[in-house]
Coordinates of N, CA and C in Angstrom, one line a residue:
M1 N 6.1 -5.0 31.7 CA 6.6 -6.4 31.7 C 7.4 -6.6 32.9
T2 N 7.1 -7.8 33.6 CA 7.8 -8.1 34.8 C 9.2 -8.6 34.5
Q3 N 10.1 -8.6 35.5 CA 11.4 -9.1 35.3 C 11.5 -10.5 34.8
E4 N 10.5 -11.3 35.3 CA 10.5 -12.7 34.9 C 10.1 -12.8 33.5
E5 N 9.1 -12.0 33.0 CA 8.7 -12.0 31.6 C 9.8 -11.6 30.7
A6 N 10.5 -10.5 31.1 CA 11.6 -10.0 30.3 C 12.7 -11.1 30.2
G7 N 13.0 -11.9 31.2 CA 14.0 -12.9 31.2 C 13.7 -14.0 30.3
R8 N 12.4 -14.3 30.1 CA 12.0 -15.5 29.3 C 11.7 -15.0 27.9
L9 N 11.7 -13.7 27.6 CA 11.3 -13.2 26.3 C 12.1 -13.8 25.1
P10 N 13.4 -13.9 25.2 CA 14.1 -14.5 24.0 C 13.7 -15.9 23.7
Q11 N 13.5 -16.7 24.7 CA 13.0 -18.1 24.5 C 11.6 -18.1 23.9
V12 N 10.7 -17.1 24.4 CA 9.3 -17.0 23.9 C 9.3 -16.6 22.4
L13 N 10.1 -15.6 22.1 CA 10.2 -15.2 20.7 C 10.6 -16.3 19.8
A14 N 11.6 -17.1 20.2 CA 12.0 -18.2 19.4 C 10.9 -19.2 19.2
R15 N 10.2 -19.5 20.3 CA 9.1 -20.5 20.3 C 8.0 -20.0 19.4
V16 N 7.6 -18.8 19.5 CA 6.5 -18.3 18.7 C 6.9 -18.2 17.2
G17 N 8.2 -17.8 17.0 CA 8.7 -17.8 15.6 C 8.6 -19.2 15.0
T18 N 8.9 -20.2 15.8 CA 8.8 -21.6 15.3 C 7.4 -22.0 15.0
S19 N 6.5 -21.6 15.9 CA 5.1 -21.8 15.7 C 4.5 -21.3 14.4
H20 N 4.9 -20.0 14.1 CA 4.4 -19.4 12.9 C 5.0 -20.1 11.6
G21 N 6.1 -20.8 11.8 CA 6.7 -21.4 10.6 C 6.2 -22.8 10.3
I22 N 5.3 -23.4 11.2 CA 4.8 -24.7 11.1 C 3.5 -24.6 10.3
T23 N 3.5 -25.2 9.1 CA 2.3 -25.1 8.3 C 1.5 -26.4 8.2
D24 N 2.1 -27.5 8.6 CA 1.4 -28.8 8.6 C 0.5 -28.8 9.9
L25 N -0.8 -29.1 9.8 CA -1.7 -29.0 10.9 C -1.4 -30.0 12.0
A26 N -1.1 -31.3 11.6 CA -0.8 -32.3 12.6 C 0.5 -31.9 13.4
C27 N 1.5 -31.4 12.8 CA 2.7 -30.9 13.5 C 2.4 -29.7 14.3
K28 N 1.5 -28.8 13.9 CA 1.1 -27.7 14.7 C 0.4 -28.1 15.9
L29 N -0.5 -29.1 15.8 CA -1.2 -29.5 17.0 C -0.3 -30.2 18.0
R30 N 0.7 -30.9 17.6 CA 1.7 -31.5 18.5 C 2.5 -30.4 19.2
F31 N 2.8 -29.4 18.4 CA 3.5 -28.3 19.0 C 2.7 -27.6 20.1
Y32 N 1.4 -27.4 19.9 CA 0.6 -26.8 20.9 C 0.4 -27.7 22.1
D33 N 0.4 -29.0 21.9 CA 0.3 -29.9 23.0 C 1.5 -29.7 23.9
D34 N 2.7 -29.6 23.3 CA 3.9 -29.5 24.1 C 4.0 -28.1 24.8
W35 N 3.4 -27.1 24.1 CA 3.5 -25.7 24.6 C 2.5 -25.4 25.7
A36 N 1.4 -26.2 25.8 CA 0.3 -25.9 26.7 C 0.7 -25.5 28.1
P37 N 1.6 -26.3 28.8 CA 1.8 -25.9 30.2 C 2.5 -24.5 30.4
E38 N 3.1 -24.0 29.4 CA 3.8 -22.7 29.5 C 3.2 -21.6 28.6
Y39 N 2.1 -22.0 28.0 CA 1.5 -21.0 27.0 C 1.1 -19.7 27.7
D40 N 0.4 -19.7 28.8 CA -0.1 -18.5 29.4 C 1.1 -17.5 29.7
Q41 N 2.1 -18.1 30.3 CA 3.3 -17.3 30.7 C 4.0 -16.7 29.5
D42 N 4.0 -17.5 28.4 CA 4.7 -17.1 27.2 C 4.0 -15.9 26.5
V43 N 2.7 -16.1 26.4 CA 2.0 -15.0 25.7 C 1.9 -13.7 26.5
A44 N 2.0 -13.9 27.8 CA 2.0 -12.7 28.7 C 3.4 -11.9 28.4
A45 N 4.4 -12.7 28.3 CA 5.7 -12.0 27.9 C 5.7 -11.4 26.6
L46 N 4.9 -12.0 25.7 CA 4.8 -11.5 24.3 C 3.9 -10.3 24.2
K47 N 3.2 -9.9 25.3 CA 2.3 -8.8 25.3 C 1.1 -9.0 24.3
Y48 N 0.6 -10.2 24.3 CA -0.4 -10.7 23.4 C -1.8 -10.1 23.9
R49 N -2.4 -9.2 23.0 CA -3.5 -8.4 23.4 C -4.8 -8.9 22.7
A50 N -4.7 -9.9 21.8 CA -5.9 -10.2 21.0 C -7.1 -10.7 21.8
P51 N -7.0 -11.5 22.8 CA -8.2 -12.0 23.5 C -9.0 -10.8 24.1
R52 N -8.3 -9.9 24.8 CA -9.0 -8.7 25.3 C -9.6 -7.8 24.3
L53 N -8.9 -7.5 23.2 CA -9.4 -6.6 22.2 C -10.6 -7.3 21.4
A54 N -10.5 -8.5 21.2 CA -11.6 -9.2 20.4 C -12.8 -9.3 21.3
V55 N -12.7 -9.6 22.5 CA -13.9 -9.7 23.4 C -14.4 -8.3 23.6
D56 N -13.6 -7.3 23.7 CA -14.1 -5.9 23.8 C -15.0 -5.6 22.6
C57 N -14.5 -5.9 21.4 CA -15.2 -5.7 20.2 C -16.6 -6.4 20.2
L58 N -16.6 -7.7 20.6 CA -17.8 -8.4 20.6 C -18.8 -7.9 21.7
S59 N -18.2 -7.5 22.8 CA -19.1 -7.0 23.9 C -19.8 -5.7 23.6
R60 N -19.1 -4.8 22.9 CA -19.7 -3.5 22.5 C -20.9 -3.7 21.5
A61 N -20.8 -4.7 20.7 CA -21.8 -4.9 19.7 C -23.0 -5.8 20.2
F62 N -22.7 -6.5 21.3 CA -23.7 -7.5 21.7 C -25.0 -6.8 22.3
Q63 N -26.1 -7.2 21.8 CA -27.4 -6.7 22.3 C -28.1 -7.7 23.2
G64 N -28.6 -7.3 24.3 CA -29.2 -8.2 25.2 C -28.3 -8.5 26.4
S65 N -28.8 -9.4 27.3 CA -28.0 -9.7 28.5 C -26.9 -10.7 28.2
P66 N -25.7 -10.3 28.6 CA -24.6 -11.3 28.4 C -24.7 -12.5 29.2
H67 N -25.4 -12.4 30.4 CA -25.5 -13.5 31.3 C -26.3 -14.7 30.6
D68 N -27.2 -14.3 29.7 CA -28.1 -15.3 29.1 C -27.6 -15.8 27.8
A69 N -26.5 -15.2 27.3 CA -26.0 -15.6 26.0 C -25.1 -16.8 26.0
L70 N -25.3 -17.7 25.0 CA -24.5 -18.9 24.8 C -23.4 -18.6 23.8
I71 N -22.1 -18.7 24.3 CA -21.0 -18.3 23.4 C -20.1 -19.5 23.1
L72 N -19.7 -19.6 21.9 CA -18.7 -20.7 21.5 C -17.3 -20.0 21.3
D73 N -16.3 -20.5 22.0 CA -15.0 -20.1 21.9 C -14.2 -21.1 21.1
V74 N -14.0 -20.8 19.8 CA -13.4 -21.8 18.9 C -11.9 -21.7 18.9
A75 N -11.2 -22.8 18.9 CA -9.7 -22.8 19.1 C -9.4 -22.1 20.4
C76 N -10.0 -22.6 21.5 CA -10.0 -21.9 22.8 C -8.7 -21.9 23.5
G77 N -7.8 -22.9 23.1 CA -6.5 -23.0 23.7 C -6.7 -23.2 25.2
T78 N -5.9 -22.4 26.0 CA -5.9 -22.5 27.5 C -7.1 -21.8 28.1
G79 N -7.8 -21.0 27.4 CA -9.0 -20.3 27.9 C -8.8 -18.9 28.2
L80 N -7.9 -18.2 27.5 CA -7.6 -16.8 27.7 C -8.9 -16.0 27.3
V81 N -9.5 -16.4 26.2 CA -10.7 -15.7 25.8 C -11.9 -15.8 26.8
A82 N -12.0 -17.0 27.4 CA -13.0 -17.2 28.4 C -12.8 -16.3 29.6
V83 N -11.6 -16.1 30.0 CA -11.3 -15.1 31.1 C -11.9 -13.7 30.8
E84 N -11.6 -13.3 29.5 CA -12.1 -12.0 29.1 C -13.6 -12.0 29.0
L85 N -14.2 -13.0 28.5 CA -15.7 -13.1 28.4 C -16.3 -13.1 29.8
Q86 N -15.8 -13.8 30.7 CA -16.4 -13.8 32.1 C -16.3 -12.4 32.7
A87 N -15.2 -11.7 32.5 CA -15.0 -10.4 33.0 C -16.1 -9.4 32.5
R88 N -16.7 -9.7 31.4 CA -17.7 -8.8 30.8 C -19.1 -9.4 30.9
G89 N -19.2 -10.4 31.8 CA -20.5 -10.9 32.1 C -21.0 -12.1 31.3
F90 N -20.2 -12.6 30.3 CA -20.6 -13.7 29.5 C -20.2 -15.0 30.3
L91 N -21.2 -15.7 30.8 CA -20.9 -16.8 31.7 C -21.2 -18.1 31.2
Q92 N -21.9 -18.2 30.1 CA -22.3 -19.5 29.4 C -21.4 -19.7 28.2
V93 N -20.2 -20.2 28.5 CA -19.2 -20.3 27.4 C -18.9 -21.8 27.2
Q94 N -18.9 -22.2 25.9 CA -18.4 -23.5 25.5 C -17.1 -23.3 24.7
G95 N -16.3 -24.3 24.7 CA -15.0 -24.2 23.9 C -14.7 -25.5 23.1
V96 N -14.0 -25.3 22.0 CA -13.5 -26.4 21.2 C -12.0 -26.1 20.9
D97 N -11.2 -27.1 20.8 CA -9.8 -27.0 20.4 C -9.3 -28.3 19.9
G98 N -8.3 -28.3 19.0 CA -7.7 -29.5 18.5 C -6.6 -30.1 19.3
S99 N -6.2 -29.4 20.4 CA -5.1 -29.9 21.2 C -5.6 -30.4 22.5
P100 N -5.5 -31.7 22.8 CA -5.9 -32.2 24.1 C -5.3 -31.6 25.3
E101 N -4.0 -31.2 25.2 CA -3.3 -30.6 26.3 C -3.7 -29.2 26.5
M102 N -4.1 -28.5 25.5 CA -4.6 -27.1 25.6 C -6.0 -27.2 26.3
L103 N -6.8 -28.2 25.9 CA -8.1 -28.3 26.6 C -7.9 -28.7 28.0
K104 N -6.9 -29.4 28.4 CA -6.6 -29.8 29.8 C -6.4 -28.5 30.6
Q105 N -5.6 -27.6 30.0 CA -5.4 -26.3 30.7 C -6.7 -25.5 30.8
A106 N -7.4 -25.5 29.7 CA -8.7 -24.7 29.7 C -9.7 -25.3 30.8
R107 N -9.7 -26.6 30.9 CA -10.7 -27.2 31.8 C -10.3 -26.8 33.3
A108 N -9.0 -26.7 33.5 CA -8.6 -26.3 34.9 C -9.0 -24.9 35.3
R109 N -9.4 -24.1 34.4 CA -9.8 -22.7 34.7 C -11.2 -22.8 35.3
G110 N -12.0 -23.8 35.0 CA -13.4 -23.9 35.5 C -14.3 -22.8 34.9
L111 N -14.1 -22.3 33.7 CA -14.9 -21.2 33.2 C -15.8 -21.7 32.1
Y112 N -15.6 -22.9 31.6 CA -16.4 -23.4 30.4 C -17.5 -24.4 30.9
H113 N -18.7 -24.3 30.3 CA -19.7 -25.2 30.6 C -19.5 -26.5 29.9
H114 N -18.8 -26.5 28.8 CA -18.5 -27.7 28.1 C -17.3 -27.5 27.2
L115 N -16.4 -28.5 27.1 CA -15.2 -28.4 26.2 C -15.2 -29.6 25.3
S116 N -14.9 -29.4 24.0 CA -14.9 -30.5 23.1 C -13.5 -30.5 22.3
L117 N -13.1 -31.7 22.0 CA -11.9 -31.9 21.1 C -12.4 -31.8 19.7
C118 N -12.0 -30.9 18.9 CA -12.4 -30.7 17.5 C -11.3 -30.0 16.7
T119 N -10.9 -30.6 15.6 CA -9.9 -30.0 14.7 C -10.7 -29.4 13.6
L120 N -11.0 -28.1 13.7 CA -11.8 -27.4 12.7 C -11.1 -27.3 11.4
G121 N -11.7 -27.6 10.4 CA -11.1 -27.7 9.1 C -10.9 -29.2 8.7
Q122 N -10.9 -30.1 9.7 CA -10.8 -31.5 9.4 C -12.1 -32.2 9.7
E123 N -12.9 -31.6 10.6 CA -14.2 -32.1 11.0 C -15.1 -31.0 11.4
P124 N -16.4 -31.3 11.4 CA -17.4 -30.2 11.7 C -17.4 -29.9 13.2
L125 N -17.9 -28.7 13.5 CA -18.1 -28.4 14.9 C -19.2 -29.3 15.5
P126 N -19.0 -29.8 16.8 CA -19.9 -30.8 17.3 C -21.2 -30.2 17.9
D127 N -21.8 -29.2 17.2 CA -23.0 -28.6 17.7 C -24.0 -28.4 16.5
P128 N -25.3 -28.4 16.9 CA -26.4 -28.3 15.9 C -26.4 -26.9 15.3
E129 N -27.0 -26.8 14.1 CA -27.1 -25.5 13.5 C -27.9 -24.5 14.4
G130 N -27.4 -23.2 14.4 CA -28.1 -22.2 15.1 C -28.1 -22.3 16.6
T131 N -27.0 -22.8 17.2 CA -26.9 -23.0 18.6 C -26.5 -21.8 19.4
F132 N -25.6 -21.0 18.9 CA -24.9 -20.0 19.7 C -25.3 -18.6 19.4
D133 N -25.4 -17.7 20.5 CA -25.7 -16.3 20.3 C -24.5 -15.6 19.7
A134 N -23.3 -16.1 20.0 CA -22.1 -15.5 19.4 C -21.0 -16.6 19.3
V135 N -20.2 -16.5 18.3 CA -19.0 -17.4 18.1 C -17.8 -16.5 18.0
I136 N -16.7 -16.9 18.7 CA -15.5 -16.1 18.6 C -14.3 -17.0 18.4
I137 N -13.4 -16.6 17.5 CA -12.2 -17.4 17.2 C -11.0 -16.4 17.2
V138 N -10.1 -16.5 18.1 CA -9.0 -15.6 18.3 C -7.7 -16.3 18.2
G139 N -6.8 -15.8 17.2 CA -5.5 -16.3 17.1 C -5.3 -17.6 16.3
A140 N -6.3 -18.2 15.8 CA -6.2 -19.5 15.1 C -6.3 -19.4 13.6
L141 N -6.7 -18.2 13.1 CA -6.9 -18.1 11.7 C -5.6 -17.6 11.1
S142 N -4.8 -18.6 10.7 CA -3.5 -18.3 10.0 C -3.0 -19.6 9.4
E143 N -2.0 -19.5 8.6 CA -1.5 -20.6 7.8 C -1.1 -21.7 8.7
G144 N -1.5 -23.0 8.4 CA -1.2 -24.1 9.2 C -2.1 -24.3 10.4
Q145 N -3.1 -23.4 10.6 CA -4.0 -23.6 11.7 C -5.4 -23.8 11.2
V146 N -6.3 -23.0 11.5 CA -7.7 -23.2 10.9 C -7.8 -22.6 9.5
P147 N -8.1 -23.4 8.5 CA -8.2 -22.9 7.2 C -9.4 -22.1 6.9
C148 N -9.4 -21.2 6.0 CA -10.5 -20.3 5.6 C -11.7 -21.1 5.2
S149 N -11.5 -22.3 4.7 CA -12.7 -23.1 4.3 C -13.6 -23.5 5.5
A150 N -13.1 -23.3 6.7 CA -13.9 -23.7 7.9 C -14.8 -22.6 8.3
I151 N -14.7 -21.4 7.7 CA -15.5 -20.2 8.2 C -17.0 -20.6 8.1
P152 N -17.5 -21.2 7.1 CA -19.0 -21.5 7.1 C -19.4 -22.4 8.3
E153 N -18.5 -23.1 8.9 CA -18.9 -23.9 10.1 C -19.2 -22.9 11.2
L154 N -18.5 -21.8 11.3 CA -18.8 -20.9 12.4 C -20.2 -20.3 12.2
L155 N -20.5 -20.0 10.9 CA -21.8 -19.4 10.6 C -22.9 -20.5 10.9
R156 N -22.6 -21.7 10.6 CA -23.7 -22.7 10.7 C -24.2 -22.8 12.2
V157 N -23.2 -22.8 13.1 CA -23.6 -23.0 14.5 C -24.1 -21.7 15.2
T158 N -24.0 -20.6 14.5 CA -24.5 -19.3 15.0 C -26.0 -19.1 14.8
K159 N -26.7 -18.6 15.8 CA -28.1 -18.3 15.6 C -28.3 -17.2 14.6
P160 N -29.4 -17.2 13.8 CA -29.7 -16.0 13.0 C -29.7 -14.8 13.8
G161 N -29.0 -13.7 13.4 CA -28.9 -12.5 14.1 C -27.8 -12.5 15.1
G162 N -27.1 -13.6 15.2 CA -26.0 -13.8 16.2 C -24.7 -13.2 15.6
L163 N -23.7 -13.0 16.5 CA -22.4 -12.4 16.1 C -21.3 -13.4 15.9
I164 N -20.4 -13.1 15.0 CA -19.2 -13.9 14.8 C -18.0 -13.0 14.8
C165 N -17.1 -13.2 15.7 CA -15.9 -12.4 15.8 C -14.7 -13.2 15.5
L166 N -13.8 -12.7 14.6 CA -12.7 -13.4 14.1 C -11.4 -12.4 14.1
T167 N -10.3 -13.0 14.3 CA -9.0 -12.2 14.2 C -8.0 -12.9 13.4
T168 N -7.0 -12.1 12.9 CA -5.8 -12.7 12.2 C -4.7 -11.7 12.4
R169 N -3.5 -12.2 12.2 CA -2.3 -11.3 12.2 C -2.2 -10.7 10.8
T170 N -1.6 -9.5 10.8 CA -1.3 -8.8 9.5 C 0.2 -8.5 9.3
N171 N 1.0 -9.3 10.0 CA 2.4 -9.2 9.7 C 2.8 -9.8 8.4
P172 N 3.9 -9.5 7.8 CA 4.3 -9.8 6.4 C 4.1 -11.3 6.1
S173 N 4.5 -12.2 7.0 CA 4.4 -13.6 6.7 C 3.0 -14.2 6.6
N174 N 2.1 -13.5 7.3 CA 0.7 -13.9 7.3 C -0.2 -13.2 6.3
L175 N 0.4 -12.3 5.5 CA -0.4 -11.5 4.6 C -1.1 -12.4 3.5
P176 N -0.4 -13.4 2.9 CA -1.2 -14.3 2.0 C -2.4 -14.9 2.6
Y177 N -2.3 -15.4 3.8 CA -3.5 -16.0 4.4 C -4.6 -14.9 4.7
K178 N -4.2 -13.7 5.1 CA -5.1 -12.7 5.4 C -5.9 -12.3 4.1
E179 N -5.2 -12.3 3.0 CA -5.9 -12.0 1.7 C -6.9 -13.0 1.4
T180 N -6.5 -14.3 1.6 CA -7.5 -15.4 1.3 C -8.7 -15.3 2.3
L181 N -8.4 -15.0 3.5 CA -9.4 -14.9 4.5 C -10.4 -13.8 4.2
E182 N -9.9 -12.7 3.8 CA -10.8 -11.5 3.5 C -11.6 -11.8 2.2
A183 N -11.0 -12.5 1.3 CA -11.8 -12.9 0.1 C -12.9 -13.8 0.5
T184 N -12.7 -14.7 1.4 CA -13.7 -15.6 1.9 C -14.8 -14.9 2.7
L185 N -14.4 -14.0 3.5 CA -15.4 -13.1 4.3 C -16.2 -12.3 3.4
D186 N -15.6 -11.7 2.4 CA -16.3 -10.9 1.4 C -17.3 -11.7 0.6
S187 N -16.9 -12.9 0.2 CA -17.8 -13.7 -0.7 C -19.0 -14.1 0.1
L188 N -18.9 -14.4 1.4 CA -20.0 -14.7 2.2 C -20.9 -13.5 2.4
E189 N -20.3 -12.3 2.5 CA -21.2 -11.1 2.7 C -21.9 -10.9 1.4
Q190 N -21.3 -11.0 0.2 CA -21.9 -10.8 -1.1 C -23.0 -11.8 -1.3
A191 N -22.9 -13.0 -0.7 CA -23.9 -14.0 -0.8 C -25.1 -13.7 0.1
G192 N -25.0 -12.7 1.0 CA -26.1 -12.3 1.8 C -26.2 -13.1 3.1
V193 N -25.2 -13.9 3.5 CA -25.4 -14.7 4.7 C -25.0 -14.0 6.0
W194 N -24.2 -12.9 5.9 CA -23.9 -12.1 7.1 C -23.5 -10.7 6.6
E195 N -23.4 -9.8 7.6 CA -23.0 -8.4 7.3 C -21.9 -8.0 8.2
C196 N -20.9 -7.3 7.7 CA -19.8 -6.8 8.4 C -20.2 -5.6 9.3
L197 N -19.9 -5.7 10.6 CA -20.2 -4.7 11.5 C -18.9 -3.9 11.9
V198 N -17.8 -4.6 12.0 CA -16.5 -3.9 12.4 C -15.4 -4.6 11.6
T199 N -14.5 -3.7 11.2 CA -13.1 -4.1 10.7 C -12.2 -3.2 11.5
Q200 N -11.4 -3.8 12.4 CA -10.6 -3.0 13.4 C -9.1 -3.4 13.3
P201 N -8.3 -2.6 12.5 CA -6.9 -2.9 12.5 C -6.3 -2.6 13.9
V202 N -5.3 -3.3 14.3 CA -4.6 -3.1 15.6 C -3.1 -3.1 15.3
D203 N -2.4 -2.0 15.7 CA -1.0 -1.9 15.4 C -0.2 -2.8 16.4
H204 N -0.5 -2.7 17.7 CA 0.2 -3.5 18.7 C -0.5 -4.8 19.1
W205 N -0.3 -5.8 18.3 CA -1.0 -7.1 18.4 C -0.2 -8.0 19.4
E206 N 1.0 -8.2 19.1 CA 2.0 -8.9 19.9 C 3.4 -8.6 19.5
L207 N 4.4 -8.9 20.3 CA 5.7 -8.6 20.0 C 6.2 -9.5 18.8
A208 N 6.9 -8.8 17.8 CA 7.4 -9.5 16.7 C 8.5 -10.5 17.0
T209 N 8.6 -11.6 16.2 CA 9.7 -12.5 16.5 C 10.9 -12.1 15.7
S210 N 10.8 -11.2 14.8 CA 11.9 -10.7 14.0 C 11.6 -9.3 13.6
E211 N 12.6 -8.5 13.2 CA 12.4 -7.1 12.8 C 11.6 -7.1 11.5
Q212 N 11.9 -8.1 10.6 CA 11.2 -8.2 9.3 C 9.7 -8.4 9.5
E213 N 9.3 -9.0 10.6 CA 7.8 -9.3 10.8 C 7.0 -8.1 11.1
T214 N 7.7 -7.0 11.6 CA 6.9 -5.8 11.8 C 6.4 -5.1 10.5
G215 N 7.2 -5.4 9.5 CA 6.8 -4.7 8.2 C 7.3 -3.3 8.1
L216 N 7.8 -2.8 9.2 CA 8.2 -1.4 9.2 C 9.6 -1.2 9.8
G217 N 10.2 -2.3 10.4 CA 11.4 -2.2 11.2 C 11.0 -2.1 12.6
T218 N 11.7 -2.7 13.5 CA 11.3 -2.8 14.9 C 11.1 -1.5 15.6
C219 N 12.0 -0.5 15.3 CA 11.8 0.8 16.0 C 10.5 1.5 15.5
A220 N 10.2 1.3 14.2 CA 9.1 2.1 13.7 C 7.8 1.6 14.3
N221 N 7.7 0.4 14.7 CA 6.4 -0.2 15.3 C 6.6 -0.7 16.7
D222 N 7.6 -0.1 17.4 CA 7.9 -0.5 18.8 C 8.1 -2.0 19.0
G223 N 8.5 -2.7 17.9 CA 8.8 -4.1 18.1 C 7.5 -5.0 18.0
F224 N 6.4 -4.5 17.6 CA 5.1 -5.2 17.6 C 4.8 -5.6 16.1
I225 N 4.1 -6.7 16.0 CA 3.4 -6.9 14.7 C 1.9 -6.4 14.8
S226 N 1.3 -6.3 13.7 CA -0.1 -5.8 13.7 C -1.1 -7.0 13.5
G227 N -2.4 -6.7 13.8 CA -3.4 -7.7 13.6 C -4.7 -7.0 13.2
I228 N -5.8 -7.7 13.1 CA -7.1 -7.2 12.7 C -8.2 -8.0 13.3
I229 N -9.3 -7.3 13.7 CA -10.5 -7.9 14.2 C -11.6 -7.7 13.3
Y230 N -12.4 -8.7 13.0 CA -13.6 -8.6 12.2 C -14.8 -9.1 13.0
L231 N -15.9 -8.3 12.9 CA -17.1 -8.7 13.5 C -18.2 -8.7 12.5
Y232 N -19.0 -9.8 12.5 CA -20.1 -10.0 11.6 C -21.3 -10.4 12.3
R233 N -22.5 -10.0 11.7 CA -23.8 -10.5 12.2 C -24.4 -11.4 11.2
K234 N -24.8 -12.6 11.6 CA -25.5 -13.5 10.7 C -26.8 -13.0 10.4
Q235 N -27.2 -13.0 9.1 CA -28.5 -12.6 8.7 C -29.6 -13.4 9.3
E236 N -30.7 -12.7 9.5 CA -31.9 -13.4 10.2 C -32.4 -14.5 9.3
T237 N -32.4 -14.3 8.0 CA -32.8 -15.4 7.1 C -31.7 -15.6 6.0
V238 N -31.3 -16.8 5.8 CA -30.2 -17.1 4.9 C -30.7 -18.2 3.9

């Protein structure tokens, strides 16, 4: 961590703690609009590893040429996932997000072929069925953000045989959401619409905003909360 990141860490922890406590979607989106100009610097101070880890997971399982693959980055924010995708050769990336200001930051990166304003859970994704070779959603599956009921939309726009990569936090305050999410994921697998390829727990997801959020005490988990990555393959016929 740089000296600058360390200096801003208390402010960042307070801001992220506030974010986790907002459960109303409209309020959450306004919060992200305000946060957008400083988001990248803040999550760097937070040692946020989810974009890199999730894209690593997707990249390892992807079959075929990444240069030819069409990828949808859902809840793309400022474009941190697109940075990781490009580093691994995925160059045809589209993004959607519910925050206009986050999309403004993402557009400035110049990594997306197309960006759309879409509040997943309130409206469908703006793409036809079976469009994408892979769909990835990092950091947005939690209370007050993208609801579990939106998961079928990710499946809808994925090509048969395509990959869907999802993440969520596993810190104490997010456990009720995680349980609901996993019940949704399991029910879709039991229905035969996709198969689970990877379930990857991660201890060091991002710095905790409080000792209670580690679930173990700050020293026991080096001050980090945990998270988890899921990777599914859509069945060829559903």
